[in-house]
Short mmCIF file of N, CA, C and O in Angstrom, two decimals:
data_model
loop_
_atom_site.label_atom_id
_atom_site.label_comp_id
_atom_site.label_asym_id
_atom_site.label_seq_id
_atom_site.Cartn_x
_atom_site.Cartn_y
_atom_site.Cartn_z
N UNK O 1 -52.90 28.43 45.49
CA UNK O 1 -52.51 27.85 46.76
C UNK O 1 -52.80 26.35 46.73
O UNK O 1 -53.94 26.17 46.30
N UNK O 2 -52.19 25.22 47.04
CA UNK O 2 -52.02 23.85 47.26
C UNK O 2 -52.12 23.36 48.10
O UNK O 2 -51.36 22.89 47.25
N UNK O 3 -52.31 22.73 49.28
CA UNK O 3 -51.74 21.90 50.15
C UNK O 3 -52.02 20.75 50.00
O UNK O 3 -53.11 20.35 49.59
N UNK O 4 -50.86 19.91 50.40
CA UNK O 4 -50.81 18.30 50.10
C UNK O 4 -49.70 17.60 50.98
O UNK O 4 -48.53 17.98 51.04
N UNK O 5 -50.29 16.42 51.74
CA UNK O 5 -49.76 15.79 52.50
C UNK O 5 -50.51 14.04 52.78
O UNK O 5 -51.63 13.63 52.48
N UNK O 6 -49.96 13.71 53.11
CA UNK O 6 -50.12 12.35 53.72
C UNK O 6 -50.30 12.18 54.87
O UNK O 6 -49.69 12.76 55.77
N UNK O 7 -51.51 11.01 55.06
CA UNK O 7 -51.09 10.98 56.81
C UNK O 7 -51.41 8.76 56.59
O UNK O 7 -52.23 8.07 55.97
N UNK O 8 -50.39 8.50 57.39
CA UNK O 8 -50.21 7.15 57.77
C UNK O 8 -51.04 6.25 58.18
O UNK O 8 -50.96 6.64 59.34
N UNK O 9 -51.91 5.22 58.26
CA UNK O 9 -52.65 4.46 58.81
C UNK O 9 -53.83 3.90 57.79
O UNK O 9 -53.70 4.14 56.59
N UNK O 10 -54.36 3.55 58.00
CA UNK O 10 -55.44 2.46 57.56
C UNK O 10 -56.77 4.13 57.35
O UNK O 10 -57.07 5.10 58.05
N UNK O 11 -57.23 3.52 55.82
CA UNK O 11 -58.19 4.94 55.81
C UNK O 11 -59.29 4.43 56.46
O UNK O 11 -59.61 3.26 56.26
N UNK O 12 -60.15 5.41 57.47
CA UNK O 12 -61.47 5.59 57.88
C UNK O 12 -62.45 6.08 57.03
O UNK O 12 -62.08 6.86 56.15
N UNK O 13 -63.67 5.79 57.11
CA UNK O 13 -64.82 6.63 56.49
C UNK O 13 -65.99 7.05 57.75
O UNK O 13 -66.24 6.56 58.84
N UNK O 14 -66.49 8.12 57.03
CA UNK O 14 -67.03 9.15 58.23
C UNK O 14 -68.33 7.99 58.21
O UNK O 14 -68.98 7.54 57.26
N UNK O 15 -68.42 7.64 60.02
CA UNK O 15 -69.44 6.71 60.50
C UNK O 15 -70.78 7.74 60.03
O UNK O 15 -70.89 8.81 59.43
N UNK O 16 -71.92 6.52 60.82
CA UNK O 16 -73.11 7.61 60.98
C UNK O 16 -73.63 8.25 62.26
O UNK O 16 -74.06 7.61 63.23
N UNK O 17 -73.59 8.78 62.23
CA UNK O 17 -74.16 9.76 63.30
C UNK O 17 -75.07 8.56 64.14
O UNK O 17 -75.91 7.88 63.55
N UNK O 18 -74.80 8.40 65.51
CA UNK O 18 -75.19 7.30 66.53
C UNK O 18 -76.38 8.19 67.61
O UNK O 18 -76.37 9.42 67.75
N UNK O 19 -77.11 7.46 68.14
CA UNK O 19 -78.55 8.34 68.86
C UNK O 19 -78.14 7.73 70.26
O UNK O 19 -77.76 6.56 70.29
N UNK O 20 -78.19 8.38 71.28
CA UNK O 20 -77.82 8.10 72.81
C UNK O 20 -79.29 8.07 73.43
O UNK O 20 -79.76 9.17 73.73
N UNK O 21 -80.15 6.79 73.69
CA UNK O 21 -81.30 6.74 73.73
C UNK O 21 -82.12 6.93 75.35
O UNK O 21 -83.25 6.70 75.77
N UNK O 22 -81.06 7.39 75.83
CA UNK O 22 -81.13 7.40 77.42
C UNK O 22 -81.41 9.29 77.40
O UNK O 22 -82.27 9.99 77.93
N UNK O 23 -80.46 9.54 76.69
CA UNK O 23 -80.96 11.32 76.57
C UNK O 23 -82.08 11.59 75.82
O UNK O 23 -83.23 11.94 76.07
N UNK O 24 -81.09 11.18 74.30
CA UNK O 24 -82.49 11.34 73.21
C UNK O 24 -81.40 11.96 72.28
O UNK O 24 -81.94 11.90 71.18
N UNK O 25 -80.07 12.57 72.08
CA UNK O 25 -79.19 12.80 71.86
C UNK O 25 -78.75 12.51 70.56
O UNK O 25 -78.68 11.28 70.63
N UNK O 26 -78.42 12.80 69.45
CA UNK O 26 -77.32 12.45 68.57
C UNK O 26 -76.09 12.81 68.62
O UNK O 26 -75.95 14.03 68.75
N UNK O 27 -74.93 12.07 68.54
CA UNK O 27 -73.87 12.53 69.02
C UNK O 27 -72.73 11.16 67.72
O UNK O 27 -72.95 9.98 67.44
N UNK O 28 -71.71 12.01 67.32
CA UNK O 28 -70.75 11.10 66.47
C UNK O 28 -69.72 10.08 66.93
O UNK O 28 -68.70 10.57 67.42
N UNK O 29 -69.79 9.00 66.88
CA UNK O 29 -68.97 7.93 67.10
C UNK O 29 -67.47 8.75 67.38
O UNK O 29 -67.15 9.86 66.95
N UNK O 30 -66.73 7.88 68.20
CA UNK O 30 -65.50 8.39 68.91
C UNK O 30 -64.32 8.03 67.66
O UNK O 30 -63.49 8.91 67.44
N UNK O 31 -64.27 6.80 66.90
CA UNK O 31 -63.48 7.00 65.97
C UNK O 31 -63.38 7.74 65.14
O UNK O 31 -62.28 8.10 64.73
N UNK O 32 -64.71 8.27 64.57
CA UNK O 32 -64.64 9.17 63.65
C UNK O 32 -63.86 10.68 64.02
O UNK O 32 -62.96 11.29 63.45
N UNK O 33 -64.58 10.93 65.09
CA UNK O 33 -63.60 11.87 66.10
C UNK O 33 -62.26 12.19 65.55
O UNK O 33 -61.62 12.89 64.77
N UNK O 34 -62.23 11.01 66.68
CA UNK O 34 -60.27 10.81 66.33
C UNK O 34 -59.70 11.01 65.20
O UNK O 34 -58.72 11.75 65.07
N UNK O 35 -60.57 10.01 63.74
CA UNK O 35 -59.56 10.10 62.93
C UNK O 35 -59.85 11.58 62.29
O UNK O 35 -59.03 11.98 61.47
N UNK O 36 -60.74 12.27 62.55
CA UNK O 36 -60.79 13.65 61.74
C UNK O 36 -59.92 14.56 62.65
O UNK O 36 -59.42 15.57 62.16
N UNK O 37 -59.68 14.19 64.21
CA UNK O 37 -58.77 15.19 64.92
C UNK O 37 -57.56 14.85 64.18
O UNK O 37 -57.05 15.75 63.52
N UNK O 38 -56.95 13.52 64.21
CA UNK O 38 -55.62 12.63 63.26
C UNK O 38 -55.56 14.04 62.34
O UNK O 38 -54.86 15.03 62.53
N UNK O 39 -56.71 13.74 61.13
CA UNK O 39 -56.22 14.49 59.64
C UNK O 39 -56.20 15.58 60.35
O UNK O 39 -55.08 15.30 60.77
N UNK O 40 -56.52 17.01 61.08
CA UNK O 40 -56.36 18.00 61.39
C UNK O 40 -54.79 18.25 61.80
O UNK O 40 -54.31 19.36 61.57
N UNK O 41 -54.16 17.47 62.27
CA UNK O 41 -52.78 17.68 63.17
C UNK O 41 -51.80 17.35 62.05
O UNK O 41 -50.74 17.96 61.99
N UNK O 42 -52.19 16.11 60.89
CA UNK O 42 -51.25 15.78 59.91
C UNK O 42 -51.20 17.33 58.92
O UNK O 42 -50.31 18.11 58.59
N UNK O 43 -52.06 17.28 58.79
CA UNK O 43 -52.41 18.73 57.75
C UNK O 43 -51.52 19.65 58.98
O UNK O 43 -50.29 19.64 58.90
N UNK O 44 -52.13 20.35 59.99
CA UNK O 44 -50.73 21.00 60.84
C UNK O 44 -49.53 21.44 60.78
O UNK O 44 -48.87 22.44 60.51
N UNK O 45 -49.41 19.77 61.28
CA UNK O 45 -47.83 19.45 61.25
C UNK O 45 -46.91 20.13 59.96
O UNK O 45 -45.75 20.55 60.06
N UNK O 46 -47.65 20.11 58.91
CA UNK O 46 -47.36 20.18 57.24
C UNK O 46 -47.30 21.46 56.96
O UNK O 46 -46.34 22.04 56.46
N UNK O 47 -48.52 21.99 57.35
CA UNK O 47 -48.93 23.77 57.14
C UNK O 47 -48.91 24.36 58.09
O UNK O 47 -49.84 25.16 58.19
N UNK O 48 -47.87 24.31 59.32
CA UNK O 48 -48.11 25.63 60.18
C UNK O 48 -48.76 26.92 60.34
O UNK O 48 -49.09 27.28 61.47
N UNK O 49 -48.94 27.51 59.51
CA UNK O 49 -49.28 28.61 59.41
C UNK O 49 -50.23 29.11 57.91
O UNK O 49 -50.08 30.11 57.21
N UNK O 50 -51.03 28.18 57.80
CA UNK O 50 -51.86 28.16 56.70
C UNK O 50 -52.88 29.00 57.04
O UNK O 50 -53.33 29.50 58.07
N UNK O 51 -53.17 29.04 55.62
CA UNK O 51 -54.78 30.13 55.58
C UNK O 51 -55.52 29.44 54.89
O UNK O 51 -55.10 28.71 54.00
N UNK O 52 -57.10 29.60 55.29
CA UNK O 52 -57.99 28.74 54.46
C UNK O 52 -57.90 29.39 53.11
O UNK O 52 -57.42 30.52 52.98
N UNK O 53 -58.43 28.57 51.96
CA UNK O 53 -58.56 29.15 50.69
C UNK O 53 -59.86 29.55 50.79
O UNK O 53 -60.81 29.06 51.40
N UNK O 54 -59.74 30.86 49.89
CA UNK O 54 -61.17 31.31 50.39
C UNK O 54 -62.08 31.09 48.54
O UNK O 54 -63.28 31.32 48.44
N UNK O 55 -61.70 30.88 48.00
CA UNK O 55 -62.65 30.49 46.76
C UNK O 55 -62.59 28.83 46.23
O UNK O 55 -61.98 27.88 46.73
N UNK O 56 -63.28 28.88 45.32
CA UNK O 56 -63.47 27.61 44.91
C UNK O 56 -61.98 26.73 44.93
O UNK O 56 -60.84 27.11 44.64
N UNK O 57 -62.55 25.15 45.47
CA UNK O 57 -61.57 24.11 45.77
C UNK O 57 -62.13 23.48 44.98
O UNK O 57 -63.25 23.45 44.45
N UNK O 58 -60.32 22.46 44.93
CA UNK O 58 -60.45 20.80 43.93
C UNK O 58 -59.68 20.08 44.99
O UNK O 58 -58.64 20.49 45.51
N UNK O 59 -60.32 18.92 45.27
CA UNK O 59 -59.88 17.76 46.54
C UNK O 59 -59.01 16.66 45.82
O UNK O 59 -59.79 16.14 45.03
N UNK O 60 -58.29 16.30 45.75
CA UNK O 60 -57.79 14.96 45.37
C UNK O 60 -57.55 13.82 46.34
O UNK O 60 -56.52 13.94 47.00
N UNK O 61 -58.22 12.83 46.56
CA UNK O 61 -58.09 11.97 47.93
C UNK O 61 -57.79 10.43 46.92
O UNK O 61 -58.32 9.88 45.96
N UNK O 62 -56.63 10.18 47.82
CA UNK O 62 -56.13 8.26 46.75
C UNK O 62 -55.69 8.04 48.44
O UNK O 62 -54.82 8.54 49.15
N UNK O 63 -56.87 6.96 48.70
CA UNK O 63 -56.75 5.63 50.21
C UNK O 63 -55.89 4.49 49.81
O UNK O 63 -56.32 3.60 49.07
N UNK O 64 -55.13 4.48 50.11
CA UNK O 64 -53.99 3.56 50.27
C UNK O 64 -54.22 2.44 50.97
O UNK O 64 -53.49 2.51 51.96
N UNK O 65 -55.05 1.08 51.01
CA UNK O 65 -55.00 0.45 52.09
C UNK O 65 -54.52 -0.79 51.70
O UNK O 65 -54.41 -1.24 50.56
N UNK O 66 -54.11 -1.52 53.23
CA UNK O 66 -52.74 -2.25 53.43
C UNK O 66 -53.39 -3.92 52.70
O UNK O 66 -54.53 -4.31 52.95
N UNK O 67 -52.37 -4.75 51.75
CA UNK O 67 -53.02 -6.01 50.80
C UNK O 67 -52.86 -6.95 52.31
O UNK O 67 -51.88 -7.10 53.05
N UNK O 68 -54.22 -7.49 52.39
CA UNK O 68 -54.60 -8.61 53.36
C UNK O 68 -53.08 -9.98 53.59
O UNK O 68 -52.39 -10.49 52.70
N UNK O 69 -53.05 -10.14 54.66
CA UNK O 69 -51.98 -11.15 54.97
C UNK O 69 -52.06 -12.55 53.79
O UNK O 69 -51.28 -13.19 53.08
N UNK O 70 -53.06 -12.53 54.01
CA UNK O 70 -53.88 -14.05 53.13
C UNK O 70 -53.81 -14.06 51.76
O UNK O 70 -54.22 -15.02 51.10
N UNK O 71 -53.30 -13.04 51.27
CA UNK O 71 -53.22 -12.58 49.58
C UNK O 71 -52.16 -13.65 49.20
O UNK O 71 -51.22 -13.82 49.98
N UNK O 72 -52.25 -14.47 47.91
CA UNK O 72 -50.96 -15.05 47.37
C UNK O 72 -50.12 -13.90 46.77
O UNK O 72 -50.43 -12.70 46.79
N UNK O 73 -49.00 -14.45 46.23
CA UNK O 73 -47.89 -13.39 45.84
C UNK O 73 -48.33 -12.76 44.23
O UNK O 73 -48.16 -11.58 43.90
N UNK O 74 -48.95 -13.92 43.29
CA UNK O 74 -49.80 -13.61 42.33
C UNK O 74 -50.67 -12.56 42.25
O UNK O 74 -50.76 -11.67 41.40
N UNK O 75 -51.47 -12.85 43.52
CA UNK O 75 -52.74 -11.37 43.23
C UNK O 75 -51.63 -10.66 44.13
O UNK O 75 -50.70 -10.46 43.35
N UNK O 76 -51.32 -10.25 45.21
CA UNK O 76 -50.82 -9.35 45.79
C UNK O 76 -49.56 -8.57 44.61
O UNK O 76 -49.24 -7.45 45.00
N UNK O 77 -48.86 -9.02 43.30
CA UNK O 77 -48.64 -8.12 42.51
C UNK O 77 -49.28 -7.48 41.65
O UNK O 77 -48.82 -6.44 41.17
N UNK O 78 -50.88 -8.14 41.15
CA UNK O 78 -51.39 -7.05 40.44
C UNK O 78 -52.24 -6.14 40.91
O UNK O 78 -52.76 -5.25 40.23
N UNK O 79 -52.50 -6.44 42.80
CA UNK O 79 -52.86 -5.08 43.23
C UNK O 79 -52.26 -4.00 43.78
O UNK O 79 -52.85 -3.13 44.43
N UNK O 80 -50.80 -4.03 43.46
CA UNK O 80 -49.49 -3.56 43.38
C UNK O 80 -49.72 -2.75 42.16
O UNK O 80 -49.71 -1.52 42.24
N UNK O 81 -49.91 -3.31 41.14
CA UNK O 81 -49.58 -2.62 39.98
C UNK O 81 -51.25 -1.63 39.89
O UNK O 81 -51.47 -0.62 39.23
N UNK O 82 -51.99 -2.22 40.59
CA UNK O 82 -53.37 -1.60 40.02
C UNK O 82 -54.45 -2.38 39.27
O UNK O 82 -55.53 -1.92 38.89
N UNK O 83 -54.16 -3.21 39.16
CA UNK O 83 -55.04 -4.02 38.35
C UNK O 83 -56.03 -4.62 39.31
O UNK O 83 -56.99 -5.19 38.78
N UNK O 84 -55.99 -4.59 40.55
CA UNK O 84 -57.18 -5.02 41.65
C UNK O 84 -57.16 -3.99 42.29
O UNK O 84 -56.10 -3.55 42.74
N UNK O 85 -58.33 -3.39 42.47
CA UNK O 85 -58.67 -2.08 43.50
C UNK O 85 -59.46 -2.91 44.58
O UNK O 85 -59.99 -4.02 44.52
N UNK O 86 -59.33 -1.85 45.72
CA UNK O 86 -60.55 -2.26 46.96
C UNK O 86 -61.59 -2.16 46.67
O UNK O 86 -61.95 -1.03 46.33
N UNK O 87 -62.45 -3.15 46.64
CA UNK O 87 -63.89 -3.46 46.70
C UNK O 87 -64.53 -3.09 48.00
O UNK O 87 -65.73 -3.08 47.75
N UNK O 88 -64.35 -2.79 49.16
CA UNK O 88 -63.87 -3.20 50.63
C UNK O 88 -64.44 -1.97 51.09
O UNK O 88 -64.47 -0.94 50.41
N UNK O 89 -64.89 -2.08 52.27
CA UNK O 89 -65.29 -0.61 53.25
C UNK O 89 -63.98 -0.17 53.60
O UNK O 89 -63.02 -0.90 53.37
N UNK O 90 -63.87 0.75 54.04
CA UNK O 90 -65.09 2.05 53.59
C UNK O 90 -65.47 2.12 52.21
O UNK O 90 -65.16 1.53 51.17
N UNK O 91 -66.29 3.09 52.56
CA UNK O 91 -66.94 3.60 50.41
C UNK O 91 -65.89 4.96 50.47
O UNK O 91 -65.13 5.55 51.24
N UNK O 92 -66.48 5.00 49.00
CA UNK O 92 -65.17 6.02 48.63
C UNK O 92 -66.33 7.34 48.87
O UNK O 92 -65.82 8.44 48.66
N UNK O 93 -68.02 7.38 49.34
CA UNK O 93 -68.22 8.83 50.03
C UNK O 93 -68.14 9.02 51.37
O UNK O 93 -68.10 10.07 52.00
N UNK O 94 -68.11 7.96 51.71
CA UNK O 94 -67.71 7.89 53.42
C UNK O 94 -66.28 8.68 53.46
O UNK O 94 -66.29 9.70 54.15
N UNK O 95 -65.35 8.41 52.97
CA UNK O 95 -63.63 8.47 53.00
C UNK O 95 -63.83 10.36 52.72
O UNK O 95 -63.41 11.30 53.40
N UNK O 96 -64.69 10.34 51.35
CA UNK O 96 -64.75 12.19 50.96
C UNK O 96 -65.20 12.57 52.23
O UNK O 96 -64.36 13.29 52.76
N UNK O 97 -66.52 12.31 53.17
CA UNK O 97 -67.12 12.90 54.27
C UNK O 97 -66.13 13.34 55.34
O UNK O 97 -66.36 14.36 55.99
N UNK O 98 -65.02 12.59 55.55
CA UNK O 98 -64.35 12.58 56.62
C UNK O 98 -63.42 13.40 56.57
O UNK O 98 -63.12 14.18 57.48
N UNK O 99 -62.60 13.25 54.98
CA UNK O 99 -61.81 13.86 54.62
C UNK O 99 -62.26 15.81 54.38
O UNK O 99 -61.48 16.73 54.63
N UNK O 100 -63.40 15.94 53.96
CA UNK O 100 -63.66 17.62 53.74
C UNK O 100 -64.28 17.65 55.52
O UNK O 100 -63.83 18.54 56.24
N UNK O 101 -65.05 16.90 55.97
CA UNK O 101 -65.02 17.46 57.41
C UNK O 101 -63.82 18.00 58.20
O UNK O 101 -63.83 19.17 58.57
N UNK O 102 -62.66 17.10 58.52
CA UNK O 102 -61.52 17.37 58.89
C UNK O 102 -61.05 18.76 58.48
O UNK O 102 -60.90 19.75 59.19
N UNK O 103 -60.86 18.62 57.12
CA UNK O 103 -60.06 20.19 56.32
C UNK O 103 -61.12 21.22 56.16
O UNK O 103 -60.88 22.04 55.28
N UNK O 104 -62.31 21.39 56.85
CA UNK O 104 -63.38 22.32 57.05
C UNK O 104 -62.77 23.39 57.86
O UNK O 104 -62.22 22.95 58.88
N UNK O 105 -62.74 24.37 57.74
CA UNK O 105 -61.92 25.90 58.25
C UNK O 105 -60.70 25.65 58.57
O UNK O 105 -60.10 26.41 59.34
N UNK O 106 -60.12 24.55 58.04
CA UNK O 106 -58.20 24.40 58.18
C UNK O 106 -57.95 24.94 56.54
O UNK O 106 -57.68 26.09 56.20
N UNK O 107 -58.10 23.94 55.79
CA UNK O 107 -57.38 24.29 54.61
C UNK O 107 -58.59 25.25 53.40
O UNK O 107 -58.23 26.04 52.53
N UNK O 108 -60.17 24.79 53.77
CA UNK O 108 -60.58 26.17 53.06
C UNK O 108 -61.63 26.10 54.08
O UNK O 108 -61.85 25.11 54.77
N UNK O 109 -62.39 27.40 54.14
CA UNK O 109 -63.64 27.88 55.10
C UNK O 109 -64.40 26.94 55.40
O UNK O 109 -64.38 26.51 56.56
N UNK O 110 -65.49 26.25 54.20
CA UNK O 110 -66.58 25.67 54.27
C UNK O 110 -66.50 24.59 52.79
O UNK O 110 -66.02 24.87 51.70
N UNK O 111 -67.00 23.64 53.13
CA UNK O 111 -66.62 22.47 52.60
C UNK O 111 -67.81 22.95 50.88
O UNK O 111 -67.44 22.61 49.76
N UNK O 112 -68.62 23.42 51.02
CA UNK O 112 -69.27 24.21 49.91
C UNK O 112 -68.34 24.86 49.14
O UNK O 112 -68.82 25.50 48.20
N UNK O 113 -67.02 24.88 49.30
CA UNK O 113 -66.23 25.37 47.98
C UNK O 113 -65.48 24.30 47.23
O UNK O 113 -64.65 24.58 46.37
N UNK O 114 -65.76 23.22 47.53
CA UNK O 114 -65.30 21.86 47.00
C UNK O 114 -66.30 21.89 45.63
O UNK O 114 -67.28 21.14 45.65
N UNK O 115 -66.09 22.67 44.52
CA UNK O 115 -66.33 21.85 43.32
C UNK O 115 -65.87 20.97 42.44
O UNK O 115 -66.31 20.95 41.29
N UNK O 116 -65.05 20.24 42.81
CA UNK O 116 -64.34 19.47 41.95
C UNK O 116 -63.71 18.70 42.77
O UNK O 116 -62.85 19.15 43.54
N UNK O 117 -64.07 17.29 42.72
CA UNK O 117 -63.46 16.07 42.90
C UNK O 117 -63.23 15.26 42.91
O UNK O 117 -64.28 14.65 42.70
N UNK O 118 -62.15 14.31 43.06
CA UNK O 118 -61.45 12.87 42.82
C UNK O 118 -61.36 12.34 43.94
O UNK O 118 -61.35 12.90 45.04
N UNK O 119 -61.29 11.23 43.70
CA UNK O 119 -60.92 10.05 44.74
C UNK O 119 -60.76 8.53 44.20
O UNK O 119 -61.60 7.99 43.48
N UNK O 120 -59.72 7.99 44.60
CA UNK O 120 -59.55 6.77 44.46
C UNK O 120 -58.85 5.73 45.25
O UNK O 120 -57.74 6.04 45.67
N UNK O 121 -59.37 4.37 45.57
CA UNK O 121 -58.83 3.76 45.90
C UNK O 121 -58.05 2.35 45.74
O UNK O 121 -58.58 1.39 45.18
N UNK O 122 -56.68 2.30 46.32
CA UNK O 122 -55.51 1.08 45.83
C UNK O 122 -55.23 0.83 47.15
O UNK O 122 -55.42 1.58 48.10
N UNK O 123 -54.66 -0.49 47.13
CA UNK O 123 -53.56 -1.39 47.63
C UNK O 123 -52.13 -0.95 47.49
O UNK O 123 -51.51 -0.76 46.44
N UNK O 124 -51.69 -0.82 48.82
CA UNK O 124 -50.08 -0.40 48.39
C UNK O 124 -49.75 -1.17 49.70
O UNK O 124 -50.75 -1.31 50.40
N UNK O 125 -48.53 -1.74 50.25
CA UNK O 125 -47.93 -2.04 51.28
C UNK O 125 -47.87 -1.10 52.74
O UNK O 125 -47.92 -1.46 53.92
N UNK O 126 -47.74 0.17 52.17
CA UNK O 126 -47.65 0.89 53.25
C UNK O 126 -49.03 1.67 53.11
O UNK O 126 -49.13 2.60 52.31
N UNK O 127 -50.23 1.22 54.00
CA UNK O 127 -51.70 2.12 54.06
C UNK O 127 -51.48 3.36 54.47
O UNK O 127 -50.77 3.57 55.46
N UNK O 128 -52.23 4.63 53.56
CA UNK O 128 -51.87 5.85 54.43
C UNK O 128 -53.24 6.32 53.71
O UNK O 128 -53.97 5.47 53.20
N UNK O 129 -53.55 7.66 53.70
CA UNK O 129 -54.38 8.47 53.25
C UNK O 129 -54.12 9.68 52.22
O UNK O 129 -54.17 10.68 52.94
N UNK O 130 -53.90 10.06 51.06
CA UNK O 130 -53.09 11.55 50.35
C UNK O 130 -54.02 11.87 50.05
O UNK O 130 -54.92 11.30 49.43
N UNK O 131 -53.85 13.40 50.68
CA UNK O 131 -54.96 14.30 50.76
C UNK O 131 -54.43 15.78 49.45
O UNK O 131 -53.34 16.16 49.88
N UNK O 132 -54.68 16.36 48.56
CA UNK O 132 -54.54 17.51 47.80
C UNK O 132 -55.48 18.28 47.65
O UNK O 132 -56.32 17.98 46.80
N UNK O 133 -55.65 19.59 48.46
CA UNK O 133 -56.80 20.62 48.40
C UNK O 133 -55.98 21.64 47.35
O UNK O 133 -54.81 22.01 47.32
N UNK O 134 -56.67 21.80 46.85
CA UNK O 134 -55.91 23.39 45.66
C UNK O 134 -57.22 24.24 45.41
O UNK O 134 -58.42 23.98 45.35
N UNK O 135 -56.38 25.44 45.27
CA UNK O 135 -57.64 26.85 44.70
C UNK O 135 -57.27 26.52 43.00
O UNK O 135 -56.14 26.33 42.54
N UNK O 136 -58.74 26.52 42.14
CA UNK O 136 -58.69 26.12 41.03
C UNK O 136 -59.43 27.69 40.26
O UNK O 136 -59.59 27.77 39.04
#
């Protein structure tokens, strides 16, 4: 079983957990929220009617994010081609955190069946996020 999709926008990485000092409370930042509700509905949209995988997973995650306005045309082609990666926040375990939180009982049960994974990040014109969960 596979699933693989894209979802559009500028990649997030999973914040840290924020303390509400008036309660006493820990509670997760509202973007992070969002963008893990985001990946839940893109994945959706894609798999209607999916079933979690129920044994061991392999993640493949490549962050796409958008080359700065300010780039000359020089560097902005060799981080086109790959030859300049993001140095740049998010980190690439922040981006995994967010990404297996989101697909946690959508695409497999519990994020503990993730043995195996990749991630990388490039510069492309159009920023998005590609996500590939597979039973291995």
């Amino acid at each position: 079983m596979v699933y693989e999709f894209e979802m559009i926008g500028e990649p997030v990485g999973k914040a840290r957990p924020r303390m509400n000092t008036r309660i006493g409370r820990a509670y997760t930042p509202t973007n992070t929220k969002l963008y893990e509700y985001s990946l839940r509905q893109w994945f959706i949209r894609e798999y209607p009617n999916f079933t979690p995988i129920e044994t061991r997973v392999k993640v493949t995650i490549i962050a796409y994010f958008g080359i700065p306005k300010s780039t000359s045309k020089k560097k902005e082609a060799e981080m086109l081609q790959g030859n300049i990666s993001p140095t740049k926040k998010p980190d690439a375990d922040n981006i995994i955190k967010i990404v297996l939180d989101a697909m946690n009982k959508f695409a497999f049960n519990d994020d503990t069946q993730v043995t195996k994974l990749e991630i990388e990040k490039k510069y492309d014109k159009a920023p998005r996020i590609y996500i590939k969960v597979e039973e291995y």
